[in-house]
Tab-separated table of C-alpha atoms in Angstrom:
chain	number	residue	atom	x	y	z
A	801	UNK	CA	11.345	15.868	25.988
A	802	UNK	CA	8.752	14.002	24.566
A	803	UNK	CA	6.079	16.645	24.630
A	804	UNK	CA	8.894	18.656	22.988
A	805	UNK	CA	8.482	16.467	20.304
A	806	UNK	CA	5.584	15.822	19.781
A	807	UNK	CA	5.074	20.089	20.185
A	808	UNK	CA	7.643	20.721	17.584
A	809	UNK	CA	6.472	18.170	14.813
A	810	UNK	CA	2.687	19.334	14.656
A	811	UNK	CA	3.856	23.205	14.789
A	812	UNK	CA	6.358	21.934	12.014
A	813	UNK	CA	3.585	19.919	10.371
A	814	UNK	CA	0.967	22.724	10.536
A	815	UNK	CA	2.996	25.213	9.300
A	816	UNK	CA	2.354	23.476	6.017
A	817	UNK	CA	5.805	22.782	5.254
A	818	UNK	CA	6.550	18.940	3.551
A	819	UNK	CA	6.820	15.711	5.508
A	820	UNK	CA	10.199	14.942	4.727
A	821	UNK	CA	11.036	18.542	6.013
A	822	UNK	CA	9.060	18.207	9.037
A	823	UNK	CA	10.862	14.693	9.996
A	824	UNK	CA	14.444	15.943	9.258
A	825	UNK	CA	13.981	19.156	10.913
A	826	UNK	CA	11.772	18.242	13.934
A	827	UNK	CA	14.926	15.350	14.086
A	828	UNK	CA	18.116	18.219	13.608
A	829	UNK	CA	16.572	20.511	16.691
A	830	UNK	CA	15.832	18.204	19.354
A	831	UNK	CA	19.353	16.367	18.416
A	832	UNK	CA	21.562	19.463	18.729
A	833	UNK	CA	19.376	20.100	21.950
A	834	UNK	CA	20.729	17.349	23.479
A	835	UNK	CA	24.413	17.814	22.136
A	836	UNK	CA	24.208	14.876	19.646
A	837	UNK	CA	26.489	15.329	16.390
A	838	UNK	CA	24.537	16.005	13.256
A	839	UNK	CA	27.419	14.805	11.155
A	840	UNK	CA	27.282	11.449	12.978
A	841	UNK	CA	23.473	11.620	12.489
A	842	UNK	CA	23.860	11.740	8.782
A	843	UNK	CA	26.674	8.998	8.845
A	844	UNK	CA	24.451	6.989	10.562
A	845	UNK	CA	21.145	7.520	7.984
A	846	UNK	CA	23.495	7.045	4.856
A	847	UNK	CA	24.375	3.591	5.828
A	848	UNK	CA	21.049	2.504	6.807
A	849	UNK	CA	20.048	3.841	3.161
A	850	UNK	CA	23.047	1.275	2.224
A	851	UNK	CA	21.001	-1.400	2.545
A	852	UNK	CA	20.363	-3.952	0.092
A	853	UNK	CA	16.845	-4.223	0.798
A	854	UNK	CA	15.652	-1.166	1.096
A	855	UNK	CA	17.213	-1.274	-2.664
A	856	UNK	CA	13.872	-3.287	-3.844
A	857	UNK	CA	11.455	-0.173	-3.022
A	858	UNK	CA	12.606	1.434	-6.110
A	859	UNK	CA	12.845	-1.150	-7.943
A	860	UNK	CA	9.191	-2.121	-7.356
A	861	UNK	CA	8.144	1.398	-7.615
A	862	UNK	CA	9.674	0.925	-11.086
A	863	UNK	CA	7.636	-1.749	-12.022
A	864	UNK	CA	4.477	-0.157	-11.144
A	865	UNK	CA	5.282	2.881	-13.304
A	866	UNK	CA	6.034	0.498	-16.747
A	867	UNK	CA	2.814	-1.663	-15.672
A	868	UNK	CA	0.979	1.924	-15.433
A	869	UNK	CA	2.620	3.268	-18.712
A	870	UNK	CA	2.596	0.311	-20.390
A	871	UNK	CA	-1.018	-0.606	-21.293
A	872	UNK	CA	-0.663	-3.811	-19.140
A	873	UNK	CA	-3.937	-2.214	-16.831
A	874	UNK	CA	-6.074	-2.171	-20.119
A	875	UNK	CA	-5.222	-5.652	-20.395
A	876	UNK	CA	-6.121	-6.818	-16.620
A	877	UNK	CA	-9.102	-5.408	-16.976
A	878	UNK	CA	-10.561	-7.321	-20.291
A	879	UNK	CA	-9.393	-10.340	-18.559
A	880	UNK	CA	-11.345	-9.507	-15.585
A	881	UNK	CA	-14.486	-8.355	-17.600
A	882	UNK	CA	-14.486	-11.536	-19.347
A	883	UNK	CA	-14.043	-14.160	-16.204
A	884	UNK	CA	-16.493	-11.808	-13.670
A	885	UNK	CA	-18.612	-9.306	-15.807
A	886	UNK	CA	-21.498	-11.133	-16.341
A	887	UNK	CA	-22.558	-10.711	-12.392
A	888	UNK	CA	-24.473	-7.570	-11.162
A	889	UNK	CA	-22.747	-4.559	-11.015
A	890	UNK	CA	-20.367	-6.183	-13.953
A	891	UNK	CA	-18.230	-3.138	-13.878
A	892	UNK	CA	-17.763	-2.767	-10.554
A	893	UNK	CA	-17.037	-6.209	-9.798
A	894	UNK	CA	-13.931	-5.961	-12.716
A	895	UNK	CA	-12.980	-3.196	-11.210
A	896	UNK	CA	-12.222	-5.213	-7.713
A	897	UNK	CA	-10.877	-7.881	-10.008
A	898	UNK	CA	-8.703	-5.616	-11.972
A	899	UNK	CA	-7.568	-3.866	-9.220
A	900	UNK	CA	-6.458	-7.474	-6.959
A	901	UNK	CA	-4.597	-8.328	-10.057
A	902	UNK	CA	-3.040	-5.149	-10.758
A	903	UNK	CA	-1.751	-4.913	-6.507
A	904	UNK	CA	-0.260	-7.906	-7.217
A	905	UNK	CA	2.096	-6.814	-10.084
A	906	UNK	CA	2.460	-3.267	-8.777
A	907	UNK	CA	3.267	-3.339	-5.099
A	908	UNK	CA	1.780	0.079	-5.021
A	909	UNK	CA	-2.142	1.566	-4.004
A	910	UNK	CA	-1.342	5.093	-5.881
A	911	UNK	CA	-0.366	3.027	-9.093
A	912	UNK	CA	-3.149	1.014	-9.020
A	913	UNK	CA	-5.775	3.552	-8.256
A	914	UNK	CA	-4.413	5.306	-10.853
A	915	UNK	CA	-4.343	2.798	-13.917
A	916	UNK	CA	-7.482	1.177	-12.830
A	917	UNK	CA	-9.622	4.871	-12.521
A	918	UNK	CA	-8.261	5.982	-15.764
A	919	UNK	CA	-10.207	3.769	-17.713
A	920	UNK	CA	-12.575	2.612	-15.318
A	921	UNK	CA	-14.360	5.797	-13.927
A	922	UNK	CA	-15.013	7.242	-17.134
A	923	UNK	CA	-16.391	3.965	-18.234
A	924	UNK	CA	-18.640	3.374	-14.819
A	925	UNK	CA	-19.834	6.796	-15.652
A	926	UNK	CA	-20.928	6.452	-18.967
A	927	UNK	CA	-22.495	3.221	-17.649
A	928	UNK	CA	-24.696	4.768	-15.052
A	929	UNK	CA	-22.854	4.516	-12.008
A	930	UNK	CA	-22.596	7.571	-9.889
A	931	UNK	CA	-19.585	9.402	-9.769
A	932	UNK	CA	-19.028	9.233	-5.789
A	933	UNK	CA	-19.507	5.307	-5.831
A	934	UNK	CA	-17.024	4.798	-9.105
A	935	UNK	CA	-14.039	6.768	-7.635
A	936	UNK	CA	-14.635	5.258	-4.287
A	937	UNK	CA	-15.198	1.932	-5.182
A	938	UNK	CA	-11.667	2.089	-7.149
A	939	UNK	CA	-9.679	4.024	-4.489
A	940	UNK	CA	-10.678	1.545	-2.250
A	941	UNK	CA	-10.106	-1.143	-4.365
A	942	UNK	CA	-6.568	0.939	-4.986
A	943	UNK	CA	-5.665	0.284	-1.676
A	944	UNK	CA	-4.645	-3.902	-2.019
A	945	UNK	CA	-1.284	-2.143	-3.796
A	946	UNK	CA	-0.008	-2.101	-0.111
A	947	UNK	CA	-1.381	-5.837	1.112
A	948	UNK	CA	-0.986	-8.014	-1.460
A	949	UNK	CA	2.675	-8.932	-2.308
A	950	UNK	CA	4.767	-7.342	-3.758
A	951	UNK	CA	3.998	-4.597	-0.663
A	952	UNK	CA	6.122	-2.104	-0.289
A	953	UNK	CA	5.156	-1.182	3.017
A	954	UNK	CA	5.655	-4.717	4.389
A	955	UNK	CA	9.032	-4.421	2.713
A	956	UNK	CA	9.517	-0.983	4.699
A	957	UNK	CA	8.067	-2.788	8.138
A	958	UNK	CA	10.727	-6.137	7.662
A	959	UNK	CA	13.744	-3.754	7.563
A	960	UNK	CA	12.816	-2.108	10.728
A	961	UNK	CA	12.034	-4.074	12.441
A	962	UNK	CA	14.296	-7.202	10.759
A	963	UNK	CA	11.321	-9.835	9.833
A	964	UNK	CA	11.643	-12.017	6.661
A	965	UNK	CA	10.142	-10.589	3.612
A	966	UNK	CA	8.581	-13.633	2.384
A	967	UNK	CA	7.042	-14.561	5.508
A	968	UNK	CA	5.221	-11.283	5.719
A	969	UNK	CA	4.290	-10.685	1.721
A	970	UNK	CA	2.334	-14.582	2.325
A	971	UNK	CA	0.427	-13.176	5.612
A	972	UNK	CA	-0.882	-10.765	3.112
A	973	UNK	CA	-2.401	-12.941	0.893
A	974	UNK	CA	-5.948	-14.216	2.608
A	975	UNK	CA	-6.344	-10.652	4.395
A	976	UNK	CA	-5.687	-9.816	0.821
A	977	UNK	CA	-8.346	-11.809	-1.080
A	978	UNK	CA	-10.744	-11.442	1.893
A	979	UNK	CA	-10.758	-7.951	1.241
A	980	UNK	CA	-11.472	-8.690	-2.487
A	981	UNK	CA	-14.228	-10.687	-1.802
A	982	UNK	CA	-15.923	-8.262	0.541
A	983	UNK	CA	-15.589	-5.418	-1.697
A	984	UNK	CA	-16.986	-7.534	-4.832
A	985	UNK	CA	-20.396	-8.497	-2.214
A	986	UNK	CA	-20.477	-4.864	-1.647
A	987	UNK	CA	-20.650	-4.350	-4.930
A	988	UNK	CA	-23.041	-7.168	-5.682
A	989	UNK	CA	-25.556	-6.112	-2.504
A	990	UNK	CA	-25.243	-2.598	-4.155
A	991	UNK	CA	-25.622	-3.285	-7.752
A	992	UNK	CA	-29.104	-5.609	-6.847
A	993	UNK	CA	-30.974	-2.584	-4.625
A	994	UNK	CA	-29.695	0.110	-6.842
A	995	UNK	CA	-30.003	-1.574	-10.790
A	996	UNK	CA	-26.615	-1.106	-12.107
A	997	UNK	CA	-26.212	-3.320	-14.940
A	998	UNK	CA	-23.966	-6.723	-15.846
A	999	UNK	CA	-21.379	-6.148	-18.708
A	1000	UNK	CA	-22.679	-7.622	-22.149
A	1001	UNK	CA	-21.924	-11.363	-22.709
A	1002	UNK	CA	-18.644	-12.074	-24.723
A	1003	UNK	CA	-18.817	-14.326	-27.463
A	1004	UNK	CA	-16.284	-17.211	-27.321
A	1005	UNK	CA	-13.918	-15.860	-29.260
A	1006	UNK	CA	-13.501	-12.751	-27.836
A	1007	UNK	CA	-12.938	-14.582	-24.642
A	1008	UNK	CA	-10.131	-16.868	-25.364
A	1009	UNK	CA	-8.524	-14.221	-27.582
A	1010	UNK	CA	-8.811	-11.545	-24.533
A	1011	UNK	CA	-7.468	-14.304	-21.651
A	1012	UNK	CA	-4.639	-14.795	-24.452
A	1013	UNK	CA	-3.491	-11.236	-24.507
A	1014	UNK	CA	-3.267	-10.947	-20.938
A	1015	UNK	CA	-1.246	-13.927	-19.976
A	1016	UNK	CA	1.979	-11.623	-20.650
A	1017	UNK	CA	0.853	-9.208	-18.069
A	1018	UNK	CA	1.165	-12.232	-15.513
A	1019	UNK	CA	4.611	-12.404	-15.683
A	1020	UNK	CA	5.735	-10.308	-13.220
A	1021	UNK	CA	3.510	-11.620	-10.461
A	1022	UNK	CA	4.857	-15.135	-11.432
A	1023	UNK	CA	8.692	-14.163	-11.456
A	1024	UNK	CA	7.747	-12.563	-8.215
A	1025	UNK	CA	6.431	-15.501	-6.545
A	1026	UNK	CA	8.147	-18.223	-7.681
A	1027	UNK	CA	12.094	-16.442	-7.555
A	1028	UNK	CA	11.107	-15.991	-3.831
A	1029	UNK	CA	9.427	-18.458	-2.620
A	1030	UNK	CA	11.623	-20.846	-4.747
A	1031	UNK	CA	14.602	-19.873	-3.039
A	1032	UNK	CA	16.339	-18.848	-6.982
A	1033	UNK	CA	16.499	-14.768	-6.007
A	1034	UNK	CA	16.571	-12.417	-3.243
A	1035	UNK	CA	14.009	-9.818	-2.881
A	1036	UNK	CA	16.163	-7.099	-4.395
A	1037	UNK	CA	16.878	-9.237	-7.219
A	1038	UNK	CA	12.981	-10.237	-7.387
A	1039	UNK	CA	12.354	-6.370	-7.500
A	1040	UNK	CA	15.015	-6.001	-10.282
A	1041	UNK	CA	13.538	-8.483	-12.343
A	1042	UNK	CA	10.157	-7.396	-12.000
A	1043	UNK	CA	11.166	-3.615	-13.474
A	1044	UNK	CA	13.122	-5.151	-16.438
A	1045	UNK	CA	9.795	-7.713	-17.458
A	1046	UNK	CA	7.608	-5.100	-16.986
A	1047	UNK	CA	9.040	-2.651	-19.073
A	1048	UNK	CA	9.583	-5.637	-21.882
A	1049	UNK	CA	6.203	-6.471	-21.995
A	1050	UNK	CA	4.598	-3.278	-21.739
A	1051	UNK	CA	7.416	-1.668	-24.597
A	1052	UNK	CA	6.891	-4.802	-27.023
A	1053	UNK	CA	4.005	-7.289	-25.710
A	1054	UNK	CA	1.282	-4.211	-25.158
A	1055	UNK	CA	3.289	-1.387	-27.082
A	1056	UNK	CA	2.637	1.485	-24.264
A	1057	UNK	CA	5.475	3.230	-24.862
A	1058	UNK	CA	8.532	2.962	-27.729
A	1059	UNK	CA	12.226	2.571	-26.707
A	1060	UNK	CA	12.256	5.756	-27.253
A	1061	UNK	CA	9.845	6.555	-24.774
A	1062	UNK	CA	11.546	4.513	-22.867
A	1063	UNK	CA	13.775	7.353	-21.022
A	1064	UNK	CA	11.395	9.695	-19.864
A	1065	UNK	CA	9.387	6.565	-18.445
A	1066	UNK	CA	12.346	5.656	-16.607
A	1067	UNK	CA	12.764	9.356	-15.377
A	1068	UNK	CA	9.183	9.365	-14.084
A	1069	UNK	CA	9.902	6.143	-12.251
A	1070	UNK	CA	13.138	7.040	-10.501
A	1071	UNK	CA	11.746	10.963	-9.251
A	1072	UNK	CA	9.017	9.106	-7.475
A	1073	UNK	CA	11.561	6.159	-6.378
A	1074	UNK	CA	13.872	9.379	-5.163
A	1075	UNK	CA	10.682	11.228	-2.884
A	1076	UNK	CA	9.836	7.699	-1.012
A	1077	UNK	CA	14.252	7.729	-0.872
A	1078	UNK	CA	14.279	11.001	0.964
A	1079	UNK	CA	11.033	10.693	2.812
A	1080	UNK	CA	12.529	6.997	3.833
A	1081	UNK	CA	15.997	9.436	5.293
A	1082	UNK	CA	14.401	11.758	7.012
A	1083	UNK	CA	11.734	9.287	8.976
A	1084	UNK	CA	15.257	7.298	9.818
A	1085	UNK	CA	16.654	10.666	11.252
A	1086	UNK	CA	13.367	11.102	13.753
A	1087	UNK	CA	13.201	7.115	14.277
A	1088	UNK	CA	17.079	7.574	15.718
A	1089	UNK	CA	16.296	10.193	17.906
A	1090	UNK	CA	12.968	8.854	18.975
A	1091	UNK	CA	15.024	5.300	20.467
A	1092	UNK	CA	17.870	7.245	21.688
A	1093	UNK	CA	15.482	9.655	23.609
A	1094	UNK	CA	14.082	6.488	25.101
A	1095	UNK	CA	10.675	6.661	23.513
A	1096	UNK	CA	10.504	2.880	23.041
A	1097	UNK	CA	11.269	1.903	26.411
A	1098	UNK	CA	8.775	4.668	28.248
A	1099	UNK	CA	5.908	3.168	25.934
A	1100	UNK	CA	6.603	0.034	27.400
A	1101	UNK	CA	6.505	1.040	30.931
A	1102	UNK	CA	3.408	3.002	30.383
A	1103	UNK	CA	1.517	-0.127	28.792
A	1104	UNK	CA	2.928	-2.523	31.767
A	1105	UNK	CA	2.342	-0.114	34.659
A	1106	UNK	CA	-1.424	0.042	33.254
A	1107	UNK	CA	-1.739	-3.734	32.814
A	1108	UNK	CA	-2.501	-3.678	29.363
A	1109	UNK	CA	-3.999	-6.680	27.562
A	1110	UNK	CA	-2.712	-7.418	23.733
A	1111	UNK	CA	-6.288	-6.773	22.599
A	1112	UNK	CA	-6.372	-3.591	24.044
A	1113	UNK	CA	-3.154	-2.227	23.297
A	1114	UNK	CA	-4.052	-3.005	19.084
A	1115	UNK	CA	-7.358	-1.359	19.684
A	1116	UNK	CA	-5.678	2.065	20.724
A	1117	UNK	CA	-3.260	1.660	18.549
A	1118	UNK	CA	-6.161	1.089	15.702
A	1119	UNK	CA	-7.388	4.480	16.877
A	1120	UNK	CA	-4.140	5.706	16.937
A	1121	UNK	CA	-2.911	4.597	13.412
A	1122	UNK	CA	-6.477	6.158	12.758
A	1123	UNK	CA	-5.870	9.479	13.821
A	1124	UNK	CA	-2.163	9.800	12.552
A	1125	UNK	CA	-3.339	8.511	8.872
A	1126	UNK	CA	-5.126	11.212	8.389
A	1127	UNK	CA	-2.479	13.483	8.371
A	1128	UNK	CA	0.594	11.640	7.679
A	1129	UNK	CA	2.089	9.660	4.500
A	1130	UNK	CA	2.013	6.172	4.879
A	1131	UNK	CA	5.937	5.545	4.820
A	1132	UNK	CA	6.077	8.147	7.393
A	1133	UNK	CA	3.634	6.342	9.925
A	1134	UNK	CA	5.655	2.800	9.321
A	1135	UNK	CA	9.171	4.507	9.669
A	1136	UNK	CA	7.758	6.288	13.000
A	1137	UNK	CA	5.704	4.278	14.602
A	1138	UNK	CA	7.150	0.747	14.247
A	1139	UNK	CA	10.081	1.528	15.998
A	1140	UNK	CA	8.214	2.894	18.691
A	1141	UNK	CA	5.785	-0.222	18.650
A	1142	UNK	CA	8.002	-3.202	18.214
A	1143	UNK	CA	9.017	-3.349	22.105
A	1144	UNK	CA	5.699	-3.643	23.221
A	1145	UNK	CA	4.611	-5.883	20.435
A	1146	UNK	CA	7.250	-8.097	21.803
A	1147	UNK	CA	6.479	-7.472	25.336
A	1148	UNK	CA	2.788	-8.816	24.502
A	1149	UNK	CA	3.621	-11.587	22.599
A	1150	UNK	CA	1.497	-10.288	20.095
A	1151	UNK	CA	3.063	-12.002	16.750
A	1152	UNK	CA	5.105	-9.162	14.532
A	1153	UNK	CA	3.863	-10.373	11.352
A	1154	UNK	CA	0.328	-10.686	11.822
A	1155	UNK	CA	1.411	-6.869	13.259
A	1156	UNK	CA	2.680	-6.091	10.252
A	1157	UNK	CA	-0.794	-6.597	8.442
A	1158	UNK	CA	-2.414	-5.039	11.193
A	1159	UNK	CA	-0.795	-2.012	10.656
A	1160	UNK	CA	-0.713	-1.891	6.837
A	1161	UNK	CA	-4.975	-2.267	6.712
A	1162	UNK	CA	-4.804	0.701	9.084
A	1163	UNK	CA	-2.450	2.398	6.157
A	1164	UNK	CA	-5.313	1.352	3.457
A	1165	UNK	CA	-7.962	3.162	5.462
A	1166	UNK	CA	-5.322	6.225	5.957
A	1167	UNK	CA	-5.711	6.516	2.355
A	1168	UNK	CA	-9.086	6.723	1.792
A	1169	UNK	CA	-9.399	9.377	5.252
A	1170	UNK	CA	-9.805	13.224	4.315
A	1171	UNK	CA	-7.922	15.268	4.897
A	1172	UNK	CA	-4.937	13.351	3.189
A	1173	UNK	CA	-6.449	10.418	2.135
A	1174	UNK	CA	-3.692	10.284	-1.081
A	1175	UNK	CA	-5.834	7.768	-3.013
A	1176	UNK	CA	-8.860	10.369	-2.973
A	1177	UNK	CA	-7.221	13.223	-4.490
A	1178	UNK	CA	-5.221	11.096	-7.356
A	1179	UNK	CA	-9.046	9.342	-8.325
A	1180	UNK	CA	-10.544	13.100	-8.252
A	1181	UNK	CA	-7.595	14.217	-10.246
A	1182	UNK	CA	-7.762	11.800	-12.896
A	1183	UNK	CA	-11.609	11.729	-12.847
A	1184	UNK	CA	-12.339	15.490	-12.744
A	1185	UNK	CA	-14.497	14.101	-10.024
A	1186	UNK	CA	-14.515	17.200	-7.146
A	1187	UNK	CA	-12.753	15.765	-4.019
A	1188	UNK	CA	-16.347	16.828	-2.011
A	1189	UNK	CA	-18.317	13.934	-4.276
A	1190	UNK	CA	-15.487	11.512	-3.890
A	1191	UNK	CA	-15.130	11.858	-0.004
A	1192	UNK	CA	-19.009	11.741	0.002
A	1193	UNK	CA	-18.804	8.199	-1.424
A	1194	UNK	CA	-15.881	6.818	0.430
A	1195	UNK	CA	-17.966	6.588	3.656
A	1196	UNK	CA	-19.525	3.357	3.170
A	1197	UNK	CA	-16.346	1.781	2.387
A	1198	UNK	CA	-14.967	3.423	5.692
A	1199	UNK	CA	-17.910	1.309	7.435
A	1200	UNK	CA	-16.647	-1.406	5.579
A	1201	UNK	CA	-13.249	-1.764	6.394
A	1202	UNK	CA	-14.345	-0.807	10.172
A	1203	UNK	CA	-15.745	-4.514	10.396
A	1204	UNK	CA	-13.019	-5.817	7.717
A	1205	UNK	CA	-9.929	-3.983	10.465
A	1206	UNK	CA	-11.611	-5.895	13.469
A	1207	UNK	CA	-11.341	-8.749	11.546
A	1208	UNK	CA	-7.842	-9.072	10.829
A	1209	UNK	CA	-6.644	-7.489	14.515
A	1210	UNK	CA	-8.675	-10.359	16.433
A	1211	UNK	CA	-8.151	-13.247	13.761
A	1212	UNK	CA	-4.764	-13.532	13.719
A	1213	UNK	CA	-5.601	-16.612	11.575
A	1214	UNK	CA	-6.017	-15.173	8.516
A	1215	UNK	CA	-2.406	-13.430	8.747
A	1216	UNK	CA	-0.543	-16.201	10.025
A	1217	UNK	CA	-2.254	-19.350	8.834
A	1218	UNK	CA	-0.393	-19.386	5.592
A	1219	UNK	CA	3.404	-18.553	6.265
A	1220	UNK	CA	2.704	-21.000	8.690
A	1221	UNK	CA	1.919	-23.562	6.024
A	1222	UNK	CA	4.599	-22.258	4.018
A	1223	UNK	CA	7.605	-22.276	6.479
A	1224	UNK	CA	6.150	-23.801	9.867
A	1225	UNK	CA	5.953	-22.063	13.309
């Protein structure tokens, strides 16, 4: 049955048809091939949906659209010019800068990609900066929207497979600002051999009025934070919160958008919250018939029978997250494979959080990997950049986060030395 599967979801998936669509209907035939009730299916999926967790994706998702909307990127980005633009390569350094700060308020790589390389590409452009390296470096750059808290990934990977949110939005902190870092040296090696310029000095004034103007857009990140980790809200209610602030400050602190804007803001933000909702169904259609098929228990047996170390299982499953990301939507790969995964994880005693970050660095590189590679296409959209030029320049960064990915799978460390400081254990 399981080459059945696997058989009926590529012929599904190369047939062009939507992921959602392939899921639900690669889920429906094997199902009623084995006799199982659809309606009970469905039951089933609707009160997973009813979760109160899985209630913070949209909520975040929110967020991200009023920070995008809201002018609060053009704001994160003078701040970051002002603290980090005097070093070589000024503009590509804020753009790292802008774009850690940004992840953290967003919870999302697309958003962030997107605010950041609306203003920044053009303006690395006109700078001198080659096209390829300006898109890639902020695509890349885009992709600490699904490591550094709020991640909505890691929010996806606690409810399946039941680990605490908090716990697992800390463990993405260092891999979070390691990544940073190595990006901004990148940048800083690249600027020095290839002459791109440091921003112009600010005068005094202009600094202290620009780090004025963008202590608003540090709100949500700090209602985040310390309504979690204080103990005062849930997640959910942390989400909540952080759409309400953010449209507040970007509707009256930066004036983005009027209240009468408002609306169709709030449309925009609840379509895309609705396609990660029905994506989210579907994968939880195929994840129930994948354990009730048995999946999860014949993975297990395959990785005993071969004797299987813990270092070699997360190297093919490196290659494997590889392979699938470049193909398959990033809440599609967590919804299938973690399921799948967990039993062995367990089996291992490989830790599930620093498994968590594993797998959601393997999710940055899956977008940055033609032929999907999401962040890509919404940098050459915005850009006018053609996708060819952009993929050209990602390939360093793929080198990059080669050495960056063996990193954080054989240093559990950096994942776990912090919730570990945090809560113990």
């Amino acid at each position: 049955m399981s080459q059945a599967l696997f058989g009926l979801f590529f012929v599904f998936l190369g047939a062009g048809m939507p992921i959602f669509v392939v899921l639900g209907l690669t889920a429906a035939v094997l199902l009623a091939a084995d006799g199982s009730s659809l309606l009970l299916l469905a039951q089933k999926v609707l009160d997973e949906l009813n979760s109160e967790l899985l209630m913070a994706l949209p909520f975040f998702g929110m967020a991200a659209v009023f920070m995008q909307r809201g002018g609060i990127a053009r704001a994160l980005i003078d701040v970051s010019a002002a603290w980090m633009g005097r070093l070589p390569g000024g503009l590509g350094v804020v753009a790292v800068a802008g774009c850690t700060i940004f992840a953290a308020i967003a919870g999302s790589s697309v958003a962030t990609a997107l605010a950041m390389g609306t203003i920044l590409v053009p303006a690395m452009i006109q700078r001198g900066y080659p096209a390829s390296f300006s898109t890639a470096l902020i695509g890349t750059g885009g992709t600490l929207g699904i490591l550094i808290p709020p991640s909505l990934p890691l929010i996806l990977f606690a409810i399946i497979a039941e680990e605490s949110v908090p716990r697992l939005f800390l463990a993405g902190v260092v891999p979070g600002v390691l990544q940073a870092l190595m990006l901004i040296l990148f940048v800083i090696w690249t600027a020095r051999r290839k002459g791109y310029p440091p921003e112009p000095r600010m005068s005094r004034s202009d600094f202290v009025r620009v780090n004025l103007k963008a202590l608003p857009a540090f709100a949500v990140p700090v209602i985040v934070a310390v309504g979690i980790y204080g103990g005062f809200v849930t997640v959910t209610e942390a989400a909540v919160l952080a759409a309400l602030v953010a449209m507040l400050v970007g509707m009256i602190v930066y004036r983005g958008f009027t209240l009468a804007q408002a609306p169709a803001v709030m449309g925009h933000a609840v379509r895309s919250a609705a396609s990660i909702m029905v994506i989210i169904a579907m994968a939880l259609a195929f994840g129930h018939w994948v354990t009730e098929s048995g999946v999860p228990a014949a993975v297990v047996d395959f990785v005993t029978r071969n004797d299987l170390s813990a270092w070699q299982f997360l190297l093919a499953i490196n290659l494997l997250l590889l392979v699938l990301g470049m193909f398959l939507e990033v809440a599609s790969i967590i919804l299938i494979a973690v399921p799948i995964l967990m039993p062995v994880v367990t089996a291992l005693g490989i830790d599930p959080v620093h498994f968590a970050i594993v797998i959601v660095v393997n999710m940055e590189i899956a977008l940055l990997t033609p032929p999907v590679g999401l962040n890509l296409y919404v940098l050459s959209s915005i850009s006018k950049v053609p996708i060819g030029e952009v993929i050209r320049g990602i390939w360093p960064f793929i080198a990059l986060f080669a050495v960056y990915l063996a990193l954080i799978t054989y240093v559990p460390a950096l994942s776990l030395w912090l919730p570990g400081l945090v809560y113990g254990g």
